[in-house]
Amino acid sequence: MNIELEKNMFDPYLGQHLFEEHERRVCALQWERVALKARAERTNAMAQLAGKCVRLAVGLAMTTWRWGRSTLHRTPPPPRHPVRLDAK
């Protein structure tokens, strides 16, 4: 039998080492899940903000375009005649 294997078989701390290794792996998986969740939330928030900015820009562009079309073919008002203060 292998000497290393024999040493491990009689290691009184083998269970503790296995448990600690398991805890490290579980902790690493939990941190990975937390990081993925945070990244997804950040991406979602950025997408929502981008959507709001795009909607705002499109709304402003449409309003400006409508205003431009409504004033495009309108003739300017006739000039007013100046009021003479010395007129009787």
Tab-separated table of C-alpha atoms in Angstrom:
chain	number	residue	atom	x	y	z
A	1	MET	CA	0.000	0.000	0.000
A	2	ASN	CA	1.109	3.563	-0.683
A	3	ILE	CA	2.720	5.269	2.313
A	4	GLU	CA	0.941	8.609	1.618
A	5	LEU	CA	-2.388	6.855	1.488
A	6	GLU	CA	-1.631	5.082	4.759
A	7	LYS	CA	-0.754	8.407	6.387
A	8	ASN	CA	-4.006	9.956	5.172
A	9	MET	CA	-6.043	7.002	6.351
A	10	PHE	CA	-4.854	7.522	9.904
A	11	ASP	CA	-4.853	11.320	9.852
A	12	PRO	CA	-7.080	12.406	12.754
A	13	TYR	CA	-7.647	15.773	11.045
A	14	LEU	CA	-8.696	14.311	7.677
A	15	GLY	CA	-12.378	14.994	8.330
A	16	GLN	CA	-11.587	18.556	9.353
A	17	HIS	CA	-9.483	19.106	6.211
A	18	LEU	CA	-12.229	17.697	4.007
A	19	PHE	CA	-14.825	19.868	5.741
A	20	GLU	CA	-12.659	22.998	5.341
A	21	GLU	CA	-12.115	22.226	1.663
A	22	HIS	CA	-15.859	21.785	1.228
A	23	GLU	CA	-16.491	25.095	3.025
A	24	ARG	CA	-13.976	26.881	0.777
A	25	ARG	CA	-15.666	25.535	-2.345
A	26	VAL	CA	-19.154	26.421	-1.109
A	27	CYS	CA	-17.970	29.901	-0.137
A	28	ALA	CA	-16.350	30.382	-3.553
A	29	LEU	CA	-19.576	29.321	-5.279
A	30	GLN	CA	-21.620	31.679	-3.110
A	31	TRP	CA	-19.289	34.594	-3.883
A	32	GLU	CA	-19.487	33.751	-7.578
A	33	ARG	CA	-23.292	33.781	-7.408
A	34	VAL	CA	-23.268	37.107	-5.560
A	35	ALA	CA	-20.911	38.584	-8.158
A	36	LEU	CA	-23.049	37.314	-11.046
A	37	LYS	CA	-26.212	38.677	-9.431
A	38	ALA	CA	-24.595	42.079	-8.828
A	39	ARG	CA	-23.357	42.190	-12.422
A	40	ALA	CA	-26.827	41.299	-13.728
A	41	GLU	CA	-28.433	43.999	-11.571
A	42	ARG	CA	-25.863	46.560	-12.715
A	43	THR	CA	-26.413	45.619	-16.367
A	44	ASN	CA	-30.180	45.839	-15.907
A	45	ALA	CA	-29.918	49.263	-14.256
A	46	MET	CA	-27.667	50.531	-17.049
A	47	ALA	CA	-30.103	49.217	-19.680
A	48	GLN	CA	-33.021	50.926	-17.941
A	49	LEU	CA	-31.097	54.194	-17.752
A	50	ALA	CA	-30.130	53.920	-21.418
A	51	GLY	CA	-33.769	53.243	-22.301
A	52	LYS	CA	-34.897	56.328	-20.389
A	53	CYS	CA	-32.243	58.471	-22.068
A	54	VAL	CA	-33.185	57.160	-25.505
A	55	ARG	CA	-36.891	57.757	-24.867
A	56	LEU	CA	-36.139	61.286	-23.675
A	57	ALA	CA	-33.979	62.025	-26.721
A	58	VAL	CA	-36.551	60.551	-29.114
A	59	GLY	CA	-39.341	62.533	-27.457
A	60	LEU	CA	-37.353	65.746	-27.739
A	61	ALA	CA	-36.494	65.012	-31.369
A	62	MET	CA	-40.126	64.248	-32.235
A	63	THR	CA	-41.348	67.412	-30.519
A	64	THR	CA	-38.746	69.493	-32.327
A	65	TRP	CA	-39.584	67.810	-35.628
A	66	ARG	CA	-43.327	68.421	-35.161
A	67	TRP	CA	-42.706	72.032	-34.207
A	68	GLY	CA	-40.492	72.465	-37.261
A	69	ARG	CA	-43.116	70.949	-39.560
A	70	SER	CA	-45.880	73.066	-38.077
A	71	THR	CA	-43.932	76.279	-38.652
A	72	LEU	CA	-42.366	75.303	-41.967
A	73	HIS	CA	-45.137	76.463	-44.325
A	74	ARG	CA	-46.524	79.240	-42.193
A	75	THR	CA	-46.046	82.737	-43.541
A	76	PRO	CA	-44.664	85.236	-41.098
A	77	PRO	CA	-47.145	87.736	-39.701
A	78	PRO	CA	-47.298	91.087	-41.506
A	79	PRO	CA	-45.200	93.822	-39.966
A	80	ARG	CA	-47.077	96.173	-37.690
A	81	HIS	CA	-47.337	99.783	-38.596
A	82	PRO	CA	-45.471	101.904	-36.111
A	83	VAL	CA	-47.720	103.951	-33.881
A	84	ARG	CA	-47.111	107.642	-34.274
A	85	LEU	CA	-47.385	109.494	-31.039
A	86	ASP	CA	-47.901	112.891	-32.681
A	87	ALA	CA	-50.820	111.709	-34.834
A	88	LYS	CA	-54.095	113.476	-34.263
